[in-house]
Amino acid sequence: MRKVKFTQTNFHEKLSTIIEEFPRLDDIHPFYGDLLHVLYNKDHYKLALGQINTARNLISKIAKDYVKLLKYGDSLYRCKALKVAALGRMCTVTKRIGPSLAYLDQIRQHMARLPSIDPNTRTILICGYPNVGKSSFINKITRADVDVQPYAFTTKSLFVGHTDYKYLRYQVIDTPGILDRPFEDRNIIEMCSITALAHLRAAVLFFLDISGSCGYTIAQQSALFHSIKSLFMNKPLIIVCNKTDLQSLEGISEDDKNLVEEMKSEAMKTLIGQGGEPREGAEVLLTMSTLTEQGVIAVKNAACERLLDQRVEIKMKSKKINDCLNRFHVAVPKPRDQKERPPCIPQAVLEAKAKEAEKEKKRLEKDIEEENGGAGVYSASLKKHYLLAHDEWKEDNMPEILDGHNVYDFVDPDILQRLEELEKEEGLLQDQEDDEVEMDVEDLTPQQQKELAEIRKKKSLLIREHRIKKSTAESRPIVPRKFDKDKRFTSERMGRQLSSLGLDPSKAIERVRSKSRGRKRDRSTDHDMDVDNDGSNKKMRARSLSRSRSRPPTNELVPGEGFKDSAQKIKAFKLGKKSVQKRNKDAKKGVDDDHDLRRGWPVMTEVWMNVGGIKKIRVYDFESYFLFGRFHVCFILVSCYTFLNLWIFSDNYEMIFGFISQSSGVLSFSCLLFFLVKFELHKYESHFKLQARLQPNMKWALQNRRKT
């Protein structure tokens, strides 16, 4: 029952949201109502929303009926069957309204792309035949980006842009082109324009292409004007003759001029207030060219001014103006006689005004900017208003301080000159080196030229071999000589190669052999020392311990370390090592490591690991061995205590001797098992220690002693 109610509630909420979020055609502005009817067909729209409302009511009724049946269900099976039936009927109802939901979803997506048009704000509406320059005009006066193409019906919907005039915001609407045909034959694109003209209170700009390049003559455009002139009533109307760069208004034929004059006379009738009489106006017919932008701003200003005047006039004739006029009173003095009384201005005021006029106008920073090239060229100085003892200090360069030092103190003013001298000197040295390196092959003998060619060939081969090794070995470092198992790089080989080149290899071999063993410091003292001096040899062996050459001995005192002498330094090093010894020892212990605190013996735990990927090592546990020993001692004590109790407080000697025989058997068996386990553990411990000395992985296992 709860599931049925929950499902019905969810369906009700979702369907109610759809019905409420979509606009009601009777509650919105007539412009939007008719626009929705033109785009989506008002009947289909209402029918889809009505089907969703019906489905919502049906789901509520189904839930109500099945909840009542579930209350009187006689078994669990019957209740489950009713639940399945209720949910199934709800889903069936929802599936039936699938096409309506899809239709409303398409409407929702299309409505999201419609422009936001405010029907009550100041609006300028552009209309006319296709391809007469309407989109080009809105692109010129607003920031809208409407597509402009040289064919008809480029604009297929309403486009909105915004412009400013006298600090007021105006919305400009570009409508699709309209053709002169009956109302019933017009398509959706044309009906968008008709809807905007019928319902928006705006200034209408009827565009007229006097050049005929749009594909329609002036007569056809005039016929369209007369067919839709009923939509221009009570709206400011301006006829705009566009494309004057191709054809001027004076250059058209007489018949076309008559047609334009007729349209102008019809437009003059729109210069009427609410029930007023016609007024003369000079801004009903305007010319312009969107290509050369001649007259574009004049058309925009005229339309904005006409619309503003009409809105003010309508407000003045409304009932609200009476409430405002009651708050104002303009006093007009009545003349007492025929004497003229001009305004009296004191002489002192006139003199003060004359002096102010004579005074030279103060030069502002803006005036200086205009004199020196304008914005973007002139850069105002921020130092001119500094308060310093002398005005000539204002333009001094400010010192740059870095780390408490003036940077200019470290700047060499002749640095560029010195850099040029160094570059020249370096160039001369480079030329000298090139002259020394270059050899004149022609001056050499044939034998020398042959040797030189052989040397160069050998050098190129070595370079090529090195590159191959470097690429194949993946740029690995050079292998040390001790890993030269094939003995390829030997002094004999070097001697043979140098001899083949005609060079004496004796000095090179002697130098290699002299430097192949020992240290330079030790060899330098061998000549001065006696060979039989054993003490000196011991000292030399002590000094020959492996140590980095860049690091002094530990006991050697280095200035600045803070020690009084070398003895104090050695003592400090020993204390430091001793202080971290316990921490290092604890750091090597694992989480599962354990020690027998009472005996101090390490606990060997069982570890399974691979050595070389093949063998498995098993380290046995000594903790079970100690536990077994403790159990053995406790068993002996309990047996003795029981025997004494039986001996003292019992007279049944058969039971006493039976207990003694049983406890003796158990004790002997436990002792035998104890010694066997001890022997086995001792054997495996010795075997493991032997393997640990041979294999480093086993030694690691012995040190960690982790439990599995």
XYZ file of C-alpha atoms in Angstrom:
708
model
C 0.000 0.000 0.000
C 2.861 2.342 0.803
C 4.540 1.590 -2.538
C 1.352 2.366 -4.445
C 0.942 5.679 -2.633
C 4.593 6.574 -3.135
C 4.403 5.852 -6.885
C 1.208 7.876 -7.243
C 2.792 10.808 -5.379
C 5.838 10.803 -7.655
C 3.701 10.717 -10.815
C 1.496 13.496 -9.459
C 4.451 15.756 -8.604
C 6.194 15.306 -11.955
C 3.068 15.804 -14.068
C 1.970 18.784 -11.966
C 5.363 20.406 -12.497
C 5.020 20.002 -16.275
C 1.523 21.504 -16.287
C 2.452 24.444 -14.062
C 5.776 25.304 -15.684
C 4.392 25.602 -19.211
C 2.794 29.027 -19.780
C -0.990 29.377 -19.929
C -2.015 31.136 -23.115
C -4.780 33.074 -21.359
C -2.473 34.465 -18.666
C 0.419 35.787 -20.788
C 0.736 38.842 -23.038
C -1.243 38.617 -26.311
C 1.981 38.933 -28.285
C 3.403 35.771 -26.730
C 0.013 34.018 -26.977
C -0.288 34.644 -30.709
C 3.421 33.841 -31.230
C 2.940 30.458 -29.552
C -0.137 29.871 -31.707
C 1.832 30.700 -34.855
C 4.811 28.526 -33.957
C 3.218 25.535 -32.214
C -0.547 25.622 -32.938
C -2.503 26.660 -29.873
C -4.988 23.762 -30.191
C -2.295 21.072 -30.179
C -0.540 22.792 -27.279
C -3.672 22.882 -25.130
C -4.580 19.326 -26.111
C -1.177 17.994 -25.001
C -1.412 19.758 -21.630
C -4.980 18.501 -21.239
C -3.890 14.903 -21.848
C -1.219 15.207 -19.192
C -3.782 16.638 -16.749
C -6.139 13.734 -17.519
C -3.339 11.206 -16.989
C -2.554 12.786 -13.636
C -6.187 12.450 -12.526
C -6.378 8.854 -13.770
C -3.259 7.869 -11.841
C -4.689 9.437 -8.691
C -7.958 7.535 -9.174
C -6.158 4.232 -9.807
C -4.088 4.668 -6.650
C -7.170 5.483 -4.595
C -9.074 2.402 -5.820
C -6.215 -0.030 -5.314
C -5.346 1.304 -1.871
C -8.931 0.568 -0.865
C -8.613 -2.991 -2.240
C -5.270 -3.498 -0.505
C -6.841 -2.661 2.852
C -9.138 -5.664 2.567
C -6.636 -8.111 1.017
C -7.117 -11.605 2.496
C -3.564 -12.873 1.848
C -0.058 -11.703 1.156
C -0.207 -13.112 -2.366
C -3.400 -11.178 -3.100
C -1.813 -7.925 -1.820
C 1.281 -8.402 -3.990
C -0.875 -9.098 -7.035
C -2.907 -5.943 -6.397
C 0.292 -3.917 -5.999
C 1.657 -5.191 -9.320
C -1.656 -4.442 -11.027
C -1.755 -0.882 -9.642
C 1.802 -0.075 -10.715
C 1.195 -1.641 -14.120
C -1.911 0.437 -14.786
C -0.051 3.614 -13.769
C 2.767 2.786 -16.196
C 0.249 2.065 -18.956
C -1.358 5.468 -18.487
C 2.061 7.111 -18.621
C 2.988 5.276 -21.821
C -0.173 6.480 -23.538
C 0.795 10.121 -23.040
C 4.294 9.534 -24.474
C 3.629 11.429 -27.764
C 2.244 14.411 -25.842
C 5.297 14.491 -23.608
C 7.600 14.337 -26.641
C 5.676 17.203 -28.304
C 5.911 19.350 -25.173
C 9.615 18.597 -24.858
C 10.205 19.883 -28.390
C 8.216 23.009 -27.556
C 10.287 23.493 -24.404
C 13.557 23.274 -26.347
C 12.312 25.688 -29.032
C 10.963 28.185 -26.499
C 14.340 28.225 -24.762
C 15.864 29.537 -28.018
C 13.340 32.338 -28.490
C 14.622 35.882 -27.841
C 13.556 37.704 -24.701
C 11.194 40.470 -25.849
C 9.626 42.906 -23.398
C 6.290 44.068 -24.886
C 6.060 47.083 -22.545
C 9.446 48.728 -23.053
C 10.564 51.210 -25.732
C 10.705 49.240 -28.982
C 11.709 49.930 -32.587
C 10.265 47.477 -35.110
C 11.817 46.969 -38.552
C 9.665 45.503 -41.338
C 9.537 45.350 -45.125
C 10.144 43.048 -48.064
C 12.923 40.420 -47.851
C 16.482 41.476 -48.641
C 15.892 45.247 -48.303
C 18.582 45.819 -45.586
C 16.736 45.258 -42.313
C 19.375 42.949 -40.762
C 22.222 45.197 -41.890
C 20.572 48.159 -40.165
C 20.151 46.341 -36.819
C 23.776 45.192 -36.985
C 24.881 48.818 -37.441
C 22.973 50.381 -34.546
C 23.123 47.492 -32.021
C 25.533 44.787 -30.947
C 23.357 42.066 -32.464
C 24.977 39.694 -34.934
C 22.263 38.785 -37.435
C 23.243 36.765 -40.470
C 23.278 38.842 -43.679
C 23.184 37.087 -47.066
C 22.374 38.284 -50.641
C 19.209 36.179 -50.919
C 15.653 36.398 -49.586
C 14.430 35.102 -46.206
C 17.842 34.994 -44.546
C 16.116 35.986 -41.289
C 13.602 33.282 -40.348
C 12.655 34.414 -36.847
C 12.600 37.491 -34.623
C 16.000 38.906 -33.601
C 16.466 41.439 -30.813
C 19.166 44.053 -30.288
C 19.529 46.980 -27.871
C 20.644 50.556 -28.421
C 20.850 53.735 -26.313
C 19.429 57.181 -26.978
C 19.414 60.049 -24.464
C 20.493 57.693 -21.672
C 17.513 55.403 -22.333
C 17.628 51.788 -23.499
C 15.660 50.841 -26.620
C 15.102 47.332 -27.953
C 15.281 46.941 -31.718
C 13.442 43.953 -33.296
C 14.376 42.631 -36.718
C 11.408 40.845 -38.302
C 11.495 38.387 -41.228
C 10.518 39.635 -44.647
C 6.817 39.885 -45.637
C 5.382 39.205 -49.072
C 2.297 40.855 -50.567
C -0.229 38.035 -50.567
C -3.437 37.115 -48.723
C -3.363 36.544 -45.003
C -4.256 32.864 -45.306
C -1.352 32.152 -47.696
C 1.356 33.557 -45.451
C 3.734 31.042 -43.841
C 5.007 30.824 -40.258
C 8.004 33.099 -40.928
C 5.789 35.902 -42.241
C 3.244 35.402 -39.452
C 5.968 36.119 -36.846
C 6.343 39.597 -38.356
C 2.578 40.140 -38.529
C 2.232 39.122 -34.859
C 4.926 41.569 -33.767
C 3.352 44.415 -35.781
C -0.093 43.687 -34.363
C 0.711 43.442 -30.645
C 3.859 45.474 -29.910
C 3.546 49.183 -29.160
C 6.600 50.353 -31.078
C 7.967 52.790 -33.638
C 7.748 51.102 -37.049
C 10.466 51.509 -39.679
C 9.159 50.397 -43.085
C 12.197 49.758 -45.289
C 11.903 50.573 -48.986
C 14.543 49.441 -51.499
C 14.484 52.176 -54.151
C 17.257 50.527 -56.178
C 15.236 47.362 -56.870
C 18.246 45.100 -56.108
C 16.148 43.100 -53.645
C 14.175 41.607 -56.527
C 10.965 43.565 -55.913
C 9.898 46.834 -57.556
C 8.752 49.935 -55.745
C 5.193 49.220 -56.910
C 5.238 45.801 -55.219
C 6.665 47.286 -52.032
C 4.016 50.023 -52.111
C 1.279 47.386 -52.455
C 2.645 45.579 -49.398
C 2.640 48.869 -47.473
C -1.013 49.514 -48.268
C -2.026 45.925 -47.429
C -0.564 46.058 -43.886
C -1.098 49.755 -43.148
C -3.901 48.862 -40.755
C -1.233 47.438 -38.453
C 0.507 50.852 -38.301
C -2.359 52.704 -36.645
C -1.469 54.616 -33.468
C 2.211 53.806 -33.994
C 4.994 56.206 -35.055
C 5.802 55.271 -38.663
C 8.877 56.214 -40.666
C 9.482 55.203 -44.269
C 13.188 54.524 -44.829
C 14.502 54.560 -48.397
C 17.544 52.292 -48.270
C 20.422 51.598 -50.693
C 20.813 55.193 -51.805
C 24.405 54.348 -52.752
C 22.964 52.434 -55.730
C 20.038 54.727 -56.591
C 19.183 58.127 -55.165
C 15.622 59.128 -54.362
C 15.694 61.930 -56.916
C 16.796 59.569 -59.697
C 13.757 57.276 -59.672
C 10.937 57.515 -62.214
C 7.875 59.746 -61.830
C 5.531 56.817 -61.208
C 7.763 55.551 -58.435
C 7.947 59.036 -56.960
C 4.158 59.216 -56.901
C 4.012 55.860 -55.100
C 6.548 57.073 -52.520
C 4.546 60.273 -51.992
C 1.383 58.247 -51.417
C 3.189 56.191 -48.768
C 4.473 59.406 -47.211
C 0.941 60.842 -47.021
C -0.258 57.664 -45.313
C 2.625 57.896 -42.879
C 1.687 61.481 -42.056
C -1.611 60.205 -40.680
C 0.278 58.389 -37.956
C 1.400 61.752 -36.554
C -1.794 61.870 -34.541
C -2.159 61.750 -30.830
C -4.911 59.915 -29.101
C -7.870 61.449 -30.971
C -5.906 64.491 -32.117
C -5.535 66.082 -35.566
C -2.835 65.558 -38.168
C 0.396 67.468 -37.654
C 3.062 68.455 -40.087
C 6.240 66.441 -39.764
C 9.445 66.431 -41.734
C 10.836 63.119 -40.451
C 8.361 60.716 -42.043
C 10.465 59.906 -45.117
C 14.211 59.385 -44.633
C 17.014 58.079 -46.847
C 20.085 56.145 -45.885
C 22.624 53.513 -47.017
C 23.711 50.699 -44.700
C 26.744 50.028 -46.890
C 28.245 53.510 -46.549
C 26.463 54.133 -43.170
C 25.169 57.428 -44.503
C 22.020 58.478 -42.637
C 21.951 55.394 -40.347
C 22.309 57.353 -37.108
C 19.785 59.950 -38.312
C 17.167 57.237 -38.882
C 17.836 55.748 -35.435
C 17.589 59.131 -33.706
C 14.399 60.056 -35.555
C 12.714 56.774 -34.623
C 13.752 57.068 -30.968
C 12.602 60.690 -30.801
C 9.203 59.907 -32.388
C 8.652 56.997 -30.013
C 9.674 59.042 -26.982
C 7.322 61.892 -27.946
C 4.421 59.516 -28.391
C 4.987 57.803 -25.029
C 5.198 61.193 -23.275
C 2.031 62.382 -25.026
C 0.149 59.242 -24.015
C 1.235 59.683 -20.409
C 0.180 63.325 -20.464
C -3.324 62.308 -21.599
C -3.691 59.561 -19.050
C -5.563 59.934 -15.775
C -2.428 59.658 -13.693
C -1.189 63.042 -14.922
C -3.894 64.840 -12.921
C -2.447 63.499 -9.690
C 0.966 64.782 -10.718
C -0.205 68.240 -11.862
C -1.828 68.918 -8.510
C 1.638 68.923 -6.957
C 3.027 71.657 -9.223
C 2.267 75.376 -9.242
C 3.899 77.858 -11.596
C 3.602 81.459 -10.423
C 3.249 84.058 -13.225
C 3.327 87.711 -12.030
C 0.698 90.023 -13.484
C 1.845 93.443 -14.796
C 0.773 96.412 -12.660
C 1.233 99.037 -15.374
C 2.767 99.603 -18.806
C 6.260 100.265 -17.469
C 8.984 97.823 -18.468
C 11.001 96.323 -15.682
C 14.063 94.507 -17.093
C 16.083 92.199 -14.790
C 18.444 94.153 -12.523
C 21.959 92.757 -12.157
C 24.312 94.592 -9.734
C 27.330 96.268 -11.231
C 29.681 94.354 -8.954
C 28.356 91.051 -10.286
C 28.861 92.186 -13.850
C 32.445 93.249 -13.072
C 33.157 89.924 -11.379
C 31.854 88.025 -14.397
C 34.009 90.178 -16.704
C 37.108 89.427 -14.612
C 36.394 85.682 -14.678
C 36.045 85.828 -18.440
C 39.412 87.611 -18.737
C 41.172 85.065 -16.578
C 42.999 82.381 -18.458
C 41.367 79.024 -18.172
C 43.354 76.553 -16.088
C 45.044 73.929 -18.161
C 43.869 70.506 -17.162
C 45.610 67.208 -17.664
C 43.053 66.433 -20.362
C 44.080 69.531 -22.328
C 47.742 68.560 -22.079
C 46.855 65.078 -23.276
C 45.053 66.441 -26.335
C 48.006 68.676 -27.169
C 50.477 65.765 -27.009
C 48.691 63.253 -29.199
C 45.651 62.161 -27.198
C 44.940 59.002 -25.262
C 47.280 56.112 -25.936
C 50.119 58.418 -26.995
C 50.532 60.776 -24.049
C 51.495 59.302 -20.689
C 50.846 61.520 -17.676
C 53.733 61.957 -15.247
C 52.921 61.004 -11.668
C 55.996 62.776 -10.296
C 54.966 66.346 -11.110
C 52.948 66.664 -7.902
C 55.700 65.428 -5.555
C 56.443 67.821 -2.675
C 60.233 68.150 -2.754
C 62.671 70.879 -1.780
C 63.614 71.482 -5.436
C 61.414 70.928 -8.462
C 64.282 69.538 -10.531
C 64.434 66.538 -8.182
C 61.017 65.308 -9.326
C 62.266 63.676 -12.505
C 65.210 61.900 -10.869
C 65.353 58.137 -11.188
C 64.186 56.362 -8.063
C 66.781 54.006 -6.526
C 65.936 50.317 -6.611
C 66.708 48.665 -3.282
C 67.415 44.908 -3.126
C 68.440 43.199 0.124
C 69.219 46.546 1.688
C 71.550 47.648 -1.132
C 71.086 50.142 -3.911
C 71.119 48.246 -7.169
C 72.676 51.161 -9.025
C 75.790 50.916 -6.853
C 76.517 47.568 -8.491
C 75.766 48.661 -12.062
C 78.708 49.353 -14.305
C 77.808 52.157 -16.751
C 80.473 50.914 -19.172
C 79.249 47.322 -19.144
C 78.226 47.332 -22.810
C 81.577 48.721 -23.910
C 83.445 46.147 -21.851
C 81.249 43.390 -23.205
C 82.133 44.409 -26.766
C 85.837 44.407 -25.886
C 85.560 40.924 -24.376
C 83.708 39.658 -27.440
C 86.382 41.069 -29.728
C 89.136 39.518 -27.608
C 87.354 36.180 -27.575
C 86.954 36.341 -31.350
C 90.685 36.968 -31.787
C 91.567 34.054 -29.506
C 89.182 31.793 -31.384
C 90.763 32.753 -34.694
C 94.224 32.004 -33.289
C 93.084 28.589 -32.041
C 91.558 27.804 -35.427
C 94.806 28.752 -37.113
C 96.765 26.505 -34.745
C 94.393 23.565 -35.098
C 94.133 23.687 -38.858
C 96.895 21.831 -40.587
C 98.071 22.348 -44.087
C 97.827 18.889 -45.608
C 99.700 19.944 -48.680
C 102.861 20.671 -46.651
C 102.974 17.129 -45.235
C 104.920 14.266 -46.771
C 103.015 11.325 -48.351
C 103.886 9.155 -45.345
C 102.558 11.795 -42.925
C 99.437 12.291 -45.018
C 98.821 8.540 -44.932
C 99.248 8.470 -41.145
C 96.954 11.469 -40.761
C 94.259 9.804 -42.869
C 94.610 6.617 -40.791
C 94.269 8.596 -37.549
C 91.188 10.412 -38.808
C 89.626 7.155 -39.976
C 90.344 5.538 -36.619
C 88.836 8.528 -34.843
C 85.647 8.373 -36.916
C 85.351 4.642 -36.231
C 85.731 5.201 -32.512
C 83.084 7.928 -32.563
C 80.721 5.677 -34.512
C 81.338 2.761 -32.164
C 80.712 4.968 -29.160
C 77.428 6.200 -30.601
C 76.294 2.634 -31.328
C 77.161 1.557 -27.796
C 75.416 4.562 -26.348
C 72.229 3.902 -28.336
C 72.119 0.143 -27.736
C 73.046 0.318 -24.062
C 70.291 2.908 -23.424
C 72.758 5.576 -22.302
C 74.036 3.529 -19.382
C 77.219 4.616 -17.594
C 80.529 3.115 -18.603
C 81.190 -0.226 -16.913
C 84.088 -0.112 -14.426
C 87.298 -1.868 -15.411
C 86.955 -4.549 -12.759
C 83.997 -5.936 -14.720
C 86.110 -6.247 -17.884
C 86.078 -10.041 -17.855
C 87.396 -10.411 -21.418
C 90.447 -8.222 -20.656
C 89.869 -6.169 -23.757
C 90.994 -2.829 -22.363
C 94.592 -3.578 -21.331
C 97.833 -1.648 -21.420
C 99.334 -4.174 -23.907
C 96.490 -3.480 -26.322
C 97.022 0.269 -25.917
C 100.738 -0.234 -26.598
C 100.054 -2.204 -29.780
C 97.652 0.429 -31.068
C 100.026 3.305 -30.345
C 102.923 1.394 -31.951
C 100.829 0.799 -35.075
C 100.307 4.542 -35.293
C 104.038 5.192 -35.045
C 104.019 6.531 -31.495
C 106.158 5.526 -28.517
C 103.843 3.829 -25.967
C 106.408 3.373 -23.180
C 105.606 6.570 -21.291
C 101.862 6.030 -21.551
C 102.144 2.424 -20.288
C 104.420 3.506 -17.459
C 101.988 6.227 -16.450
C 99.034 3.800 -16.480
C 100.929 1.241 -14.365
C 102.117 3.884 -11.906
C 98.585 5.178 -11.346
C 96.710 1.892 -11.377
C 97.373 1.069 -7.707
C 97.458 3.038 -4.512
C 96.822 6.695 -3.982
C 98.826 9.640 -5.073
C 99.325 10.746 -1.497
C 100.608 7.302 -0.461
C 102.906 6.925 -3.502
C 104.441 10.307 -2.982
C 105.620 9.288 0.473
C 106.952 5.844 -0.587
C 110.200 7.327 -1.962
C 110.986 9.114 1.271
C 110.146 6.242 3.586
C 112.254 3.278 4.537
C 111.028 -0.050 3.257
C 111.765 -1.855 6.531
C 109.762 0.637 8.585
C 106.872 -1.564 9.811
C 105.285 1.138 11.957
C 104.941 3.468 9.023
C 103.409 0.668 6.950
C 100.791 0.070 9.630
C 99.932 3.751 9.648
C 99.688 3.756 5.871
C 97.400 0.731 5.917
C 95.215 2.462 8.483
C 95.046 5.547 6.299
C 94.285 3.502 3.205
C 90.827 2.588 4.509
C 88.085 3.439 2.051
C 86.994 7.019 2.579
C 85.801 9.810 0.324
C 88.668 12.077 -0.767
C 86.445 15.163 -0.523
C 85.692 14.501 3.162
C 88.305 15.025 5.909
C 88.903 12.336 8.567
C 86.429 12.176 11.415
C 89.017 13.009 14.086
C 90.423 15.926 12.138
C 89.356 19.278 13.550
C 87.882 21.660 10.964
C 87.618 25.372 11.862
C 84.058 26.509 12.460
C 82.662 23.194 13.757
C 82.514 24.430 17.352
C 84.844 21.858 18.971
C 87.747 22.715 21.244
C 90.014 19.934 20.011
C 89.886 16.617 18.140
C 89.340 14.628 21.371
C 86.175 16.561 22.105
C 85.022 15.974 18.513
C 85.585 12.195 18.776
C 83.729 12.112 22.081
C 80.804 14.045 20.603
C 80.615 11.640 17.647
C 80.593 8.630 19.984
C 77.839 10.125 22.132
C 75.782 10.899 19.029
C 76.083 7.339 17.715
C 75.217 5.946 21.116
C 72.113 8.142 21.433
C 70.633 6.959 18.132
C 71.610 3.308 18.568
C 68.386 2.348 20.363
C 66.237 4.274 17.875
C 67.932 2.580 14.937
C 67.492 -0.811 16.558
C 63.788 -0.169 17.204
C 63.362 1.132 13.656
C 64.561 -2.178 12.212
C 61.922 -4.124 14.136
C 58.724 -5.047 12.333
C 55.158 -4.788 13.636
C 55.052 -8.501 14.446
C 58.538 -8.751 15.964
C 58.635 -9.892 19.570
C 61.261 -10.563 22.240
C 61.219 -12.679 25.363
C 61.648 -9.870 27.869
C 62.583 -12.192 30.725
C 65.188 -14.323 28.941
C 66.317 -11.878 26.255
C 66.216 -14.572 23.540
C 64.982 -13.726 20.033
C 61.716 -15.297 18.942
C 62.109 -17.145 15.631
C 58.847 -17.079 13.695
C 57.800 -19.038 10.627
C 58.533 -17.237 7.327
C 57.899 -18.474 3.784
C 59.842 -16.685 1.058
C 61.526 -17.310 -2.262
C 65.303 -17.350 -2.538
C 66.328 -16.960 -6.160
C 62.749 -17.743 -7.181
C 63.144 -21.509 -6.395
C 63.812 -22.428 -2.739
C 61.551 -21.875 0.262
C 62.977 -21.222 3.705
C 61.208 -22.168 6.891
C 62.223 -20.479 10.144
C 60.822 -22.284 13.170
C 59.356 -20.644 16.221
C 61.154 -20.737 19.548
C 58.212 -19.212 21.368
C 56.281 -22.494 21.277
C 59.422 -24.178 22.651
C 59.499 -21.839 25.668
C 55.758 -22.217 26.182
C 56.111 -25.996 26.149
C 58.838 -25.782 28.813
C 56.679 -23.645 31.058
C 53.812 -26.117 30.642
C 56.160 -28.952 31.636
C 57.219 -27.224 34.871
C 53.614 -26.364 35.771
C 52.572 -29.983 35.222
C 55.260 -31.222 37.646
C 54.190 -28.707 40.330
C 50.493 -29.621 40.043
C 51.310 -33.317 40.199
C 53.386 -32.857 43.362
C 50.655 -30.797 44.999
C 47.983 -33.426 44.195
C 50.211 -36.265 45.439
C 50.821 -34.526 48.796
C 47.083 -33.926 49.276
C 46.284 -37.545 48.574
C 49.097 -38.749 50.854
C 48.035 -36.588 53.774
C 44.232 -36.613 53.578
C 43.478 -39.974 51.920
C 43.652 -43.530 53.275
C 43.063 -45.202 49.901
C 46.563 -46.392 49.049
C 45.471 -48.017 45.802
C 44.318 -44.702 44.436
C 47.571 -43.029 45.584
C 49.782 -45.620 43.866
C 47.566 -45.506 40.740
C 47.963 -41.727 40.552
C 51.738 -42.044 40.987
C 51.979 -44.547 38.141
C 49.831 -42.443 35.780
C 51.640 -39.170 36.534
C 55.010 -40.872 36.086
C 53.989 -42.115 32.648
C 52.753 -38.686 31.560
C 55.860 -37.033 32.971
C 58.218 -39.380 31.164
C 56.338 -38.918 27.881
C 56.421 -35.117 28.206
C 60.132 -35.126 28.985
C 60.817 -37.245 25.919
C 58.729 -34.932 23.715
C 60.455 -31.869 25.225
C 63.932 -33.080 24.357
C 62.872 -34.141 20.852
C 61.464 -30.685 20.094
C 64.567 -29.046 21.510
C 66.828 -31.195 19.343
C 64.775 -30.494 16.209
C 64.727 -26.722 16.786
C 68.448 -26.652 17.487
C 69.129 -28.509 14.226
C 67.006 -26.119 12.134
C 68.437 -23.046 13.852
C 72.020 -24.027 13.038
C 71.061 -24.893 9.457
C 69.306 -21.555 9.020
C 72.249 -19.548 10.396
C 74.575 -21.318 7.987
C 72.332 -20.476 5.032
C 71.990 -16.871 6.237
C 75.753 -16.411 5.987
C 75.688 -17.705 2.428
C 72.623 -15.950 1.065
C 71.741 -12.293 1.829
C 67.982 -12.872 1.427
C 68.002 -15.456 4.182
C 69.984 -13.106 6.350
C 67.285 -10.502 5.790
C 64.647 -13.035 6.833
C 66.613 -13.837 10.010
C 66.825 -10.162 10.894
C 63.125 -9.381 10.336
C 61.528 -12.556 11.781
C 58.011 -11.791 10.583
C 55.076 -14.020 11.402
C 52.790 -15.248 8.616
